[in-house]
Amino acid sequence: MNVLLLGSGGREHTIAWKLSQSPKLTKLFIAPGNAGTDALGTNIEINPNDFEAVKKAAIENKIDMLVVGPEEPLVRGVSDFFANDSELSSIPVIGPSKAGAQLEGSKDFSKEFMERHNIPTAKYKTVTAENLEEGLSFLDTMKAPYVLKADGLAAGKGVLIISDLDQAKADLKTMLDGQFGDASKKVVIEEFLDGIECSVFVLTDGLSYVVLPEAKDYKRIGEGDTGLNTGGMGAISPVPFADEVFMKKVHDRIIEPTVNGLAKDNLPYKGFIFIGLIKVDNEPLVIEYNVRMGDPETEVVMPRVKSDLLDLFEATAAGTLNEKSIEVDEQTVTTVMMVAGGYPEAYEKGKEITNLDQVADGMAFHAGTKLVDGKVLSNGGRVIAMSAYGANMQEALAKSYKNANAVSFEDHYFRTDIGFDLK
Ligand code: AMP
Ligand code: GLY
């Protein structure tokens, strides 16, 4: 099969790496890809949100399947675009319909979905300029800290956690006034949940599903989970506290009702569901849904999947996932993200990355890189995810850190305490 994979991050390099191991793969194209994916297939320099360009690439390269990495093309409706185009409709898309992608594209939609299907989550209220007063009164009934979420996609920046009530009220007004553009014309006010987070990944054909290994990511820039939120500074799989008892609760109370809910609500969905969970008093609650894999979670989840990913994608497209099971590697996989100095605020690109050939006993998944005249240059805030296997977390982390210390680029940074809160 010829596969076209949309995206350019560490998630896509990892999915490309995993697909390359499949005997079913003929040619792999990645759009736009990075220096890492360049070694595994053909990069096509197009914007994944430019559907006409994606169409041209799909036809020119005789694509048999489209795999969508990031959320934006999904929320903009790339699956529907393929389904409704006579030249593309026979090409299956791994990624939900525009309607299904609302689970990530609208926090209000996802909260209503959870309420409708009795899926445990934080108490909430959705506010617009029209019912601002209700929102302010709702905040009066809540305890600090206060959680405000922009309804729409806001490049990972749309969630505010505020300790002071007056500040929360002021921030609510600023958000509704367009702090995050149209994304915050609606705001979800949520009860703050105090617990430890982990993420669960499901691949579904809309009726049945397989559950991938769970992971925990480290979102803050600073050691000890301090400082600004980032896309993710490292990740670990498996998650020690996600034991059998906890995962059974997740399965019965969250995964089953989520997949059944998609079918009941007639939301066409063939793709990944990323369920962000928080454990409060040993009980799982949903913090958010994403309609794609996580990054850097993919960099620890995919290396633990032993099954053929392309075979699973074929079954997803055919609606026969009920015939599949998933084989998981018992080892631990960790990843440590090397980022550009200054990230997640202003940072520079174009720094030469050296010593990549010294990476041993691990995988250097490229998150933000570009091949220029045979040199690998940094091309984003997150640059390289150093993944490694180990018999346990300590062993895997030791290898991730050895490789992160070997590779270099000017002004790079990584957290040295990934996994600090886990035993
Ligand atoms: P989200 O974009 O919904 O994943 O939110 C980003 C991050 O904010 C989450 O990963 C949590 O760390 C935090 N967060 C979101 N909602 C809540 C909540 N209700 N209680 C506590 N923390 C939250
Ligand atoms: N690492 C969090 C995300 O992919 O959304």
Short mmCIF file of C-alpha atoms and ligand atoms in Angstrom, two decimals:
data_model
loop_
_atom_site.label_atom_id
_atom_site.label_comp_id
_atom_site.label_asym_id
_atom_site.label_seq_id
_atom_site.Cartn_x
_atom_site.Cartn_y
_atom_site.Cartn_z
CA MET A 1 0.00 0.00 0.00
CA ASN A 2 1.03 3.58 -0.62
CA VAL A 3 0.37 5.75 2.42
CA LEU A 4 0.31 9.53 2.75
CA LEU A 5 0.87 10.74 6.31
CA LEU A 6 0.02 14.36 7.18
CA GLY A 7 2.11 16.26 9.73
CA SER A 8 5.68 17.20 10.60
CA GLY A 9 6.34 16.47 14.27
CA GLY A 10 7.75 13.77 16.52
CA ARG A 11 4.37 12.05 16.41
CA GLU A 12 4.58 11.77 12.63
CA HIS A 13 8.22 10.64 12.61
CA THR A 14 7.25 7.89 15.07
CA ILE A 15 4.17 6.83 13.08
CA ALA A 16 6.32 6.81 9.93
CA TRP A 17 8.93 4.67 11.73
CA LYS A 18 6.24 2.23 12.84
CA LEU A 19 4.54 2.07 9.42
CA SER A 20 7.94 1.44 7.78
CA GLN A 21 8.16 -1.83 9.70
CA SER A 22 5.01 -3.13 8.01
CA PRO A 23 5.38 -5.66 5.17
CA LYS A 24 2.15 -4.17 3.78
CA LEU A 25 3.79 -0.81 3.10
CA THR A 26 4.92 -0.07 -0.46
CA LYS A 27 5.66 3.66 -0.49
CA LEU A 28 5.38 6.18 2.32
CA PHE A 29 4.85 9.90 1.70
CA ILE A 30 4.89 12.47 4.49
CA ALA A 31 3.50 15.97 4.10
CA PRO A 32 5.34 18.07 4.98
CA GLY A 33 7.47 15.78 7.17
CA ASN A 34 10.89 16.62 8.64
CA ALA A 35 14.51 15.47 8.42
CA GLY A 36 13.60 12.29 10.33
CA THR A 37 10.76 11.25 8.04
CA ASP A 38 12.94 12.06 5.02
CA ALA A 39 14.97 8.94 5.84
CA LEU A 40 11.84 6.75 5.86
CA GLY A 41 9.90 7.96 2.84
CA THR A 42 9.32 10.92 0.56
CA ASN A 43 8.55 14.31 2.09
CA ILE A 44 6.09 16.45 0.15
CA GLU A 45 6.37 20.15 0.85
CA ILE A 46 2.69 21.06 1.29
CA ASN A 47 0.52 22.44 4.07
CA PRO A 48 -1.76 19.69 5.50
CA ASN A 49 -4.57 22.26 5.78
CA ASP A 50 -4.47 22.95 2.03
CA PHE A 51 -6.82 20.17 0.98
CA GLU A 52 -6.47 20.83 -2.76
CA ALA A 53 -2.70 20.35 -2.40
CA VAL A 54 -3.28 17.17 -0.39
CA LYS A 55 -5.62 15.94 -3.14
CA LYS A 56 -3.02 16.59 -5.82
CA ALA A 57 -0.35 14.73 -3.80
CA ALA A 58 -2.74 11.82 -3.17
CA ILE A 59 -3.58 11.40 -6.84
CA GLU A 60 -0.06 11.97 -8.21
CA ASN A 61 1.42 9.41 -5.85
CA LYS A 62 -1.38 6.80 -6.19
CA ILE A 63 -2.15 6.88 -2.48
CA ASP A 64 -4.12 3.97 -0.98
CA MET A 65 -4.59 5.49 2.47
CA LEU A 66 -4.40 8.90 4.16
CA VAL A 67 -3.22 8.99 7.78
CA VAL A 68 -3.78 12.30 9.56
CA GLY A 69 -1.33 13.18 12.35
CA PRO A 70 -2.46 16.58 13.74
CA GLU A 71 -5.93 17.77 14.74
CA GLU A 72 -6.26 20.84 12.58
CA PRO A 73 -6.93 19.16 9.20
CA LEU A 74 -9.44 16.89 10.97
CA VAL A 75 -11.29 19.74 12.66
CA ARG A 76 -11.32 21.51 9.26
CA GLY A 77 -12.85 18.41 7.69
CA VAL A 78 -10.17 16.61 5.67
CA SER A 79 -11.97 13.25 6.11
CA ASP A 80 -15.20 14.67 4.72
CA PHE A 81 -13.26 16.33 1.90
CA PHE A 82 -11.94 12.91 0.84
CA ALA A 83 -15.30 11.16 1.32
CA ASN A 84 -17.14 13.75 -0.79
CA ASP A 85 -14.66 13.98 -3.68
CA SER A 86 -15.30 11.50 -6.49
CA GLU A 87 -11.56 11.14 -7.19
CA LEU A 88 -10.68 10.56 -3.52
CA SER A 89 -13.69 8.80 -2.02
CA SER A 90 -12.19 5.32 -2.43
CA ILE A 91 -9.13 6.33 -0.37
CA PRO A 92 -9.69 5.55 3.32
CA VAL A 93 -8.74 8.21 5.86
CA ILE A 94 -7.43 7.39 9.32
CA GLY A 95 -8.90 10.28 11.29
CA PRO A 96 -12.50 11.15 12.18
CA SER A 97 -15.08 13.15 10.25
CA LYS A 98 -15.45 16.85 10.93
CA ALA A 99 -18.43 16.04 13.16
CA GLY A 100 -16.40 13.50 15.17
CA ALA A 101 -13.43 15.88 15.39
CA GLN A 102 -15.64 18.27 17.38
CA LEU A 103 -14.66 16.15 20.40
CA GLU A 104 -11.42 18.14 20.26
CA GLY A 105 -12.55 21.13 18.20
CA SER A 106 -15.12 22.26 20.77
CA LYS A 107 -14.76 21.86 24.53
CA ASP A 108 -18.49 22.58 24.90
CA PHE A 109 -19.34 19.81 22.42
CA SER A 110 -17.11 17.35 24.27
CA LYS A 111 -18.57 18.26 27.67
CA GLU A 112 -22.11 17.78 26.32
CA PHE A 113 -21.03 14.45 24.82
CA MET A 114 -19.69 13.29 28.19
CA GLU A 115 -22.81 14.46 30.00
CA ARG A 116 -25.08 12.71 27.48
CA HIS A 117 -23.21 9.42 27.82
CA ASN A 118 -22.58 9.56 31.58
CA ILE A 119 -18.83 9.75 31.23
CA PRO A 120 -17.17 11.04 34.42
CA THR A 121 -15.70 14.54 34.05
CA ALA A 122 -15.43 17.84 35.93
CA LYS A 123 -18.57 19.92 36.57
CA TYR A 124 -18.85 22.77 34.09
CA LYS A 125 -20.79 25.62 32.59
CA THR A 126 -20.49 27.05 29.09
CA VAL A 127 -20.57 30.82 28.82
CA THR A 128 -20.88 33.30 25.94
CA ALA A 129 -21.29 37.09 25.95
CA GLU A 130 -25.05 36.48 26.19
CA ASN A 131 -24.98 34.65 29.53
CA LEU A 132 -21.91 36.24 31.09
CA GLU A 133 -23.82 36.98 34.32
CA GLU A 134 -24.59 33.26 34.74
CA GLY A 135 -20.93 32.54 34.25
CA LEU A 136 -19.91 35.03 36.93
CA SER A 137 -22.47 33.57 39.36
CA PHE A 138 -21.23 30.05 38.54
CA LEU A 139 -17.69 31.14 39.44
CA ASP A 140 -19.07 32.41 42.80
CA THR A 141 -20.29 28.88 43.57
CA MET A 142 -16.89 27.28 42.81
CA LYS A 143 -13.81 26.83 44.95
CA ALA A 144 -10.38 28.08 43.84
CA PRO A 145 -8.51 27.49 41.61
CA TYR A 146 -10.74 28.32 38.65
CA VAL A 147 -10.40 26.62 35.26
CA LEU A 148 -11.34 28.57 32.11
CA LYS A 149 -11.14 26.89 28.72
CA ALA A 150 -11.52 28.48 25.30
CA ASP A 151 -14.11 26.42 23.44
CA GLY A 152 -12.18 26.13 20.17
CA LEU A 153 -8.65 25.19 19.12
CA ALA A 154 -6.14 27.65 20.59
CA ALA A 155 -2.79 26.02 19.79
CA GLY A 156 -2.65 24.42 23.24
CA LYS A 157 -2.83 27.79 25.00
CA GLY A 158 -6.58 28.05 25.62
CA VAL A 159 -6.71 26.73 29.21
CA LEU A 160 -6.24 29.15 32.13
CA ILE A 161 -5.99 28.02 35.75
CA ILE A 162 -6.46 30.99 38.07
CA SER A 163 -6.21 31.11 41.86
CA ASP A 164 -8.08 34.38 42.52
CA LEU A 165 -11.84 34.77 42.02
CA ASP A 166 -11.75 38.42 40.86
CA GLN A 167 -8.95 37.60 38.45
CA ALA A 168 -10.95 34.63 37.10
CA LYS A 169 -13.94 36.91 36.48
CA ALA A 170 -11.75 39.45 34.70
CA ASP A 171 -10.08 36.72 32.63
CA LEU A 172 -13.46 35.28 31.67
CA LYS A 173 -14.45 38.66 30.22
CA THR A 174 -11.12 39.04 28.41
CA MET A 175 -11.50 35.58 26.87
CA LEU A 176 -15.06 36.29 25.70
CA ASP A 177 -13.80 39.59 24.26
CA GLY A 178 -11.64 37.55 21.89
CA GLN A 179 -8.36 36.88 23.72
CA PHE A 180 -8.03 33.69 21.66
CA GLY A 181 -9.99 34.99 18.67
CA ASP A 182 -13.13 33.08 17.77
CA ALA A 183 -11.88 30.12 19.83
CA SER A 184 -12.80 31.95 23.07
CA LYS A 185 -16.13 33.50 22.02
CA LYS A 186 -17.42 30.57 24.06
CA VAL A 187 -15.70 29.59 27.31
CA VAL A 188 -16.12 26.46 29.40
CA ILE A 189 -15.76 27.10 33.14
CA GLU A 190 -14.73 23.91 34.87
CA GLU A 191 -14.35 22.57 38.37
CA PHE A 192 -10.64 22.15 39.19
CA LEU A 193 -9.66 18.51 39.60
CA ASP A 194 -6.73 17.75 41.85
CA GLY A 195 -4.99 14.53 40.89
CA ILE A 196 -2.39 12.85 38.70
CA GLU A 197 -2.85 12.76 34.93
CA CYS A 198 -2.31 10.07 32.33
CA SER A 199 -3.51 9.47 28.80
CA VAL A 200 -5.16 6.52 27.16
CA PHE A 201 -5.19 5.95 23.40
CA VAL A 202 -7.85 4.09 21.47
CA LEU A 203 -7.97 3.19 17.79
CA THR A 204 -11.58 2.79 16.67
CA ASP A 205 -13.48 2.01 13.49
CA GLY A 206 -16.56 3.66 15.01
CA LEU A 207 -17.98 0.45 16.49
CA SER A 208 -15.16 -1.61 17.91
CA TYR A 209 -11.71 -0.59 19.04
CA VAL A 210 -8.29 -1.59 20.31
CA VAL A 211 -6.64 0.08 23.31
CA LEU A 212 -3.03 1.14 22.90
CA PRO A 213 -0.56 1.44 25.80
CA GLU A 214 -1.22 4.35 28.15
CA ALA A 215 1.30 7.15 28.74
CA LYS A 216 2.07 10.08 30.98
CA ASP A 217 3.49 13.27 29.57
CA TYR A 218 5.27 16.17 31.25
CA LYS A 219 3.80 19.43 29.98
CA ARG A 220 5.59 22.11 31.98
CA ILE A 221 8.86 23.61 30.78
CA GLY A 222 10.59 23.52 34.19
CA GLU A 223 11.88 20.83 36.52
CA GLY A 224 9.33 19.59 39.05
CA ASP A 225 6.44 20.52 36.74
CA THR A 226 6.92 24.28 37.06
CA GLY A 227 6.75 27.17 34.60
CA LEU A 228 4.84 27.54 31.36
CA ASN A 229 2.89 24.82 29.62
CA THR A 230 4.49 23.33 26.52
CA GLY A 231 3.40 20.76 23.97
CA GLY A 232 5.18 18.18 26.14
CA MET A 233 8.73 17.82 27.46
CA GLY A 234 8.86 14.05 27.87
CA ALA A 235 6.72 10.97 28.34
CA ILE A 236 6.66 7.52 29.88
CA SER A 237 4.78 4.29 29.12
CA PRO A 238 3.54 2.26 30.94
CA VAL A 239 2.24 4.44 33.76
CA PRO A 240 2.74 2.63 37.08
CA PHE A 241 -0.46 3.90 38.72
CA ALA A 242 -2.58 2.87 35.73
CA ASP A 243 -2.83 -0.65 37.15
CA GLU A 244 -5.36 -3.33 36.23
CA VAL A 245 -8.02 -2.08 38.66
CA PHE A 246 -7.71 1.51 37.44
CA MET A 247 -7.68 0.51 33.77
CA LYS A 248 -10.79 -1.63 34.23
CA LYS A 249 -12.60 1.47 35.52
CA VAL A 250 -11.27 3.46 32.56
CA HIS A 251 -12.46 0.77 30.20
CA ASP A 252 -15.95 0.35 31.67
CA ARG A 253 -16.74 3.95 32.55
CA ILE A 254 -14.90 5.83 29.82
CA ILE A 255 -13.69 3.87 26.77
CA GLU A 256 -16.84 1.76 26.21
CA PRO A 257 -19.31 4.65 26.65
CA THR A 258 -17.14 6.89 24.47
CA VAL A 259 -17.03 4.51 21.51
CA ASN A 260 -20.70 3.56 21.96
CA GLY A 261 -21.54 7.27 22.23
CA LEU A 262 -19.93 7.98 18.86
CA ALA A 263 -22.15 5.34 17.25
CA LYS A 264 -25.31 6.46 19.09
CA ASP A 265 -24.71 10.08 18.08
CA ASN A 266 -23.99 9.10 14.44
CA LEU A 267 -20.52 10.61 14.52
CA PRO A 268 -18.45 8.90 11.78
CA TYR A 269 -15.16 8.04 13.43
CA LYS A 270 -12.29 5.95 12.12
CA GLY A 271 -9.16 6.96 13.91
CA PHE A 272 -7.46 7.62 17.21
CA ILE A 273 -9.13 8.89 20.35
CA PHE A 274 -6.71 10.33 22.89
CA ILE A 275 -8.40 10.46 26.29
CA GLY A 276 -6.71 12.78 28.76
CA LEU A 277 -7.49 11.40 32.22
CA ILE A 278 -6.99 12.53 35.76
CA LYS A 279 -7.04 10.18 38.74
CA VAL A 280 -8.82 11.70 41.72
CA ASP A 281 -9.17 9.44 44.82
CA ASN A 282 -8.42 6.41 42.62
CA GLU A 283 -11.27 7.26 40.23
CA PRO A 284 -10.64 8.25 36.59
CA LEU A 285 -12.24 11.39 35.16
CA VAL A 286 -11.88 12.78 31.64
CA ILE A 287 -10.01 16.09 31.34
CA GLU A 288 -10.22 16.24 27.56
CA TYR A 289 -10.55 14.33 24.33
CA ASN A 290 -8.20 14.73 21.40
CA VAL A 291 -8.95 13.22 18.02
CA ARG A 292 -5.35 12.23 17.22
CA MET A 293 -2.37 10.72 18.96
CA GLY A 294 -0.45 12.78 21.52
CA ASP A 295 2.97 14.27 21.02
CA PRO A 296 5.31 13.23 22.71
CA GLU A 297 3.09 10.37 23.92
CA THR A 298 3.29 8.70 20.49
CA GLU A 299 7.07 8.52 20.90
CA VAL A 300 6.58 6.11 23.83
CA VAL A 301 3.30 4.43 22.85
CA MET A 302 4.14 3.29 19.29
CA PRO A 303 7.45 1.65 20.22
CA ARG A 304 5.46 -0.55 22.64
CA VAL A 305 2.97 -1.66 19.98
CA LYS A 306 4.22 -4.95 18.55
CA SER A 307 1.31 -5.42 16.13
CA ASP A 308 1.52 -4.23 12.55
CA LEU A 309 0.15 -0.66 12.59
CA LEU A 310 -0.75 -0.65 8.91
CA ASP A 311 -2.70 -3.88 9.38
CA LEU A 312 -4.60 -2.20 12.24
CA PHE A 313 -5.25 0.85 10.02
CA GLU A 314 -6.58 -1.39 7.25
CA ALA A 315 -8.98 -3.01 9.72
CA THR A 316 -9.99 0.45 10.98
CA ALA A 317 -10.83 1.51 7.44
CA ALA A 318 -12.68 -1.75 6.69
CA GLY A 319 -14.65 -1.68 9.95
CA THR A 320 -13.18 -5.01 11.07
CA LEU A 321 -11.22 -3.96 14.17
CA ASN A 322 -13.36 -6.40 16.16
CA GLU A 323 -11.25 -9.15 14.55
CA LYS A 324 -7.99 -7.61 15.78
CA SER A 325 -6.17 -7.59 19.05
CA ILE A 326 -3.09 -5.66 19.92
CA GLU A 327 0.19 -7.07 21.10
CA VAL A 328 2.10 -4.87 23.51
CA ASP A 329 5.78 -4.90 24.50
CA GLU A 330 6.13 -5.27 28.27
CA GLN A 331 9.20 -3.04 28.36
CA THR A 332 9.11 0.58 29.48
CA VAL A 333 9.69 3.29 26.90
CA THR A 334 10.66 6.83 27.87
CA THR A 335 11.20 9.94 25.81
CA VAL A 336 13.02 13.18 26.64
CA MET A 337 12.28 16.21 24.48
CA MET A 338 15.21 18.40 23.43
CA VAL A 339 13.88 21.90 22.83
CA ALA A 340 15.19 25.24 21.60
CA GLY A 341 16.30 27.73 24.29
CA GLY A 342 13.43 30.13 25.03
CA TYR A 343 10.66 27.69 24.11
CA PRO A 344 7.66 27.86 24.70
CA GLU A 345 8.18 31.61 24.29
CA ALA A 346 10.37 33.14 21.57
CA TYR A 347 13.15 30.84 20.27
CA GLU A 348 15.44 30.55 17.28
CA LYS A 349 15.38 28.00 14.49
CA GLY A 350 18.01 26.90 12.02
CA LYS A 351 20.60 25.60 14.51
CA GLU A 352 22.68 22.70 13.25
CA ILE A 353 22.09 19.47 15.16
CA THR A 354 25.28 17.50 15.65
CA ASN A 355 26.21 13.97 16.73
CA LEU A 356 22.92 12.37 15.70
CA ASP A 357 25.06 9.44 14.52
CA GLN A 358 26.09 8.85 18.14
CA VAL A 359 22.55 7.89 19.21
CA ALA A 360 22.80 4.29 20.38
CA ASP A 361 20.28 1.89 21.87
CA GLY A 362 17.43 4.33 21.33
CA MET A 363 15.49 6.28 18.76
CA ALA A 364 15.94 9.99 17.98
CA PHE A 365 12.47 10.99 16.77
CA HIS A 366 12.62 14.33 15.00
CA ALA A 367 10.02 16.79 16.30
CA GLY A 368 11.11 20.00 14.60
CA THR A 369 13.92 19.53 12.10
CA LYS A 370 14.67 20.27 8.50
CA LEU A 371 17.23 18.85 6.09
CA VAL A 372 19.15 21.67 4.38
CA ASP A 373 22.14 20.85 2.13
CA GLY A 374 22.65 17.54 3.90
CA LYS A 375 22.61 19.15 7.36
CA VAL A 376 19.92 18.60 9.98
CA LEU A 377 18.75 21.99 11.31
CA SER A 378 16.33 22.77 14.12
CA ASN A 379 13.00 23.94 12.77
CA GLY A 380 10.70 24.32 15.78
CA GLY A 381 10.52 24.75 19.54
CA ARG A 382 10.50 21.04 20.19
CA VAL A 383 13.37 19.58 18.18
CA ILE A 384 14.25 15.94 18.99
CA ALA A 385 12.49 13.36 21.19
CA MET A 386 14.98 10.84 22.58
CA SER A 387 13.11 7.58 23.08
CA ALA A 388 14.53 4.40 24.58
CA TYR A 389 13.42 1.00 25.85
CA GLY A 390 14.31 -0.40 29.26
CA ALA A 391 13.35 -3.16 31.64
CA ASN A 392 12.06 -0.38 33.88
CA MET A 393 11.68 3.39 33.87
CA GLN A 394 15.14 4.08 35.31
CA GLU A 395 16.88 1.95 32.70
CA ALA A 396 14.96 3.51 29.81
CA LEU A 397 15.52 7.04 31.13
CA ALA A 398 19.26 6.43 31.51
CA LYS A 399 19.43 5.65 27.77
CA SER A 400 17.19 8.58 26.78
CA TYR A 401 19.44 10.93 28.79
CA LYS A 402 22.68 9.41 27.48
CA ASN A 403 21.50 10.13 23.93
CA ALA A 404 20.16 13.60 24.81
CA ASN A 405 23.59 14.42 26.27
CA ALA A 406 25.37 13.14 23.16
CA VAL A 407 23.38 15.15 20.61
CA SER A 408 23.74 18.90 20.57
CA PHE A 409 22.59 22.17 19.03
CA GLU A 410 23.18 25.72 20.15
CA ASP A 411 21.16 26.82 23.17
CA HIS A 412 19.27 23.55 23.56
CA TYR A 413 17.46 22.54 26.75
CA PHE A 414 15.75 19.48 28.17
CA ARG A 415 14.24 18.58 31.52
CA THR A 416 16.41 16.24 33.56
CA ASP A 417 13.60 15.00 35.83
CA ILE A 418 11.16 13.19 33.52
CA GLY A 419 9.37 10.55 35.62
CA PHE A 420 10.21 12.32 38.90
CA ASP A 421 6.70 11.78 40.28
CA LEU A 422 6.50 8.07 39.42
CA LYS A 423 7.99 5.10 41.17
P1 AMP B 1 -6.69 20.59 28.19
O1 AMP B 1 -6.31 21.46 27.02
O2 AMP B 1 -8.15 20.48 28.44
O3 AMP B 1 -5.96 19.30 28.17
O4 AMP B 1 -6.03 21.30 29.47
C1 AMP B 1 -4.65 21.49 29.56
C2 AMP B 1 -4.17 21.09 30.92
O5 AMP B 1 -4.82 21.88 31.92
C3 AMP B 1 -4.50 19.66 31.30
O6 AMP B 1 -3.57 18.74 30.82
C4 AMP B 1 -4.49 19.74 32.80
O7 AMP B 1 -3.15 19.69 33.30
C5 AMP B 1 -5.05 21.10 33.07
N1 AMP B 1 -6.49 21.01 33.31
C6 AMP B 1 -7.46 21.07 32.39
N2 AMP B 1 -8.68 20.95 32.95
C7 AMP B 1 -8.47 20.80 34.28
C8 AMP B 1 -9.34 20.63 35.41
N3 AMP B 1 -10.66 20.61 35.29
N4 AMP B 1 -8.76 20.48 36.61
C9 AMP B 1 -7.41 20.53 36.75
N5 AMP B 1 -6.54 20.70 35.73
C10 AMP B 1 -7.07 20.84 34.50
N1 GLY B 2 1.16 16.04 24.65
C1 GLY B 2 -0.16 16.55 24.64
C2 GLY B 2 -0.82 16.56 23.33
O1 GLY B 2 -0.37 15.99 22.36
O2 GLY B 2 -1.87 17.17 23.25
#
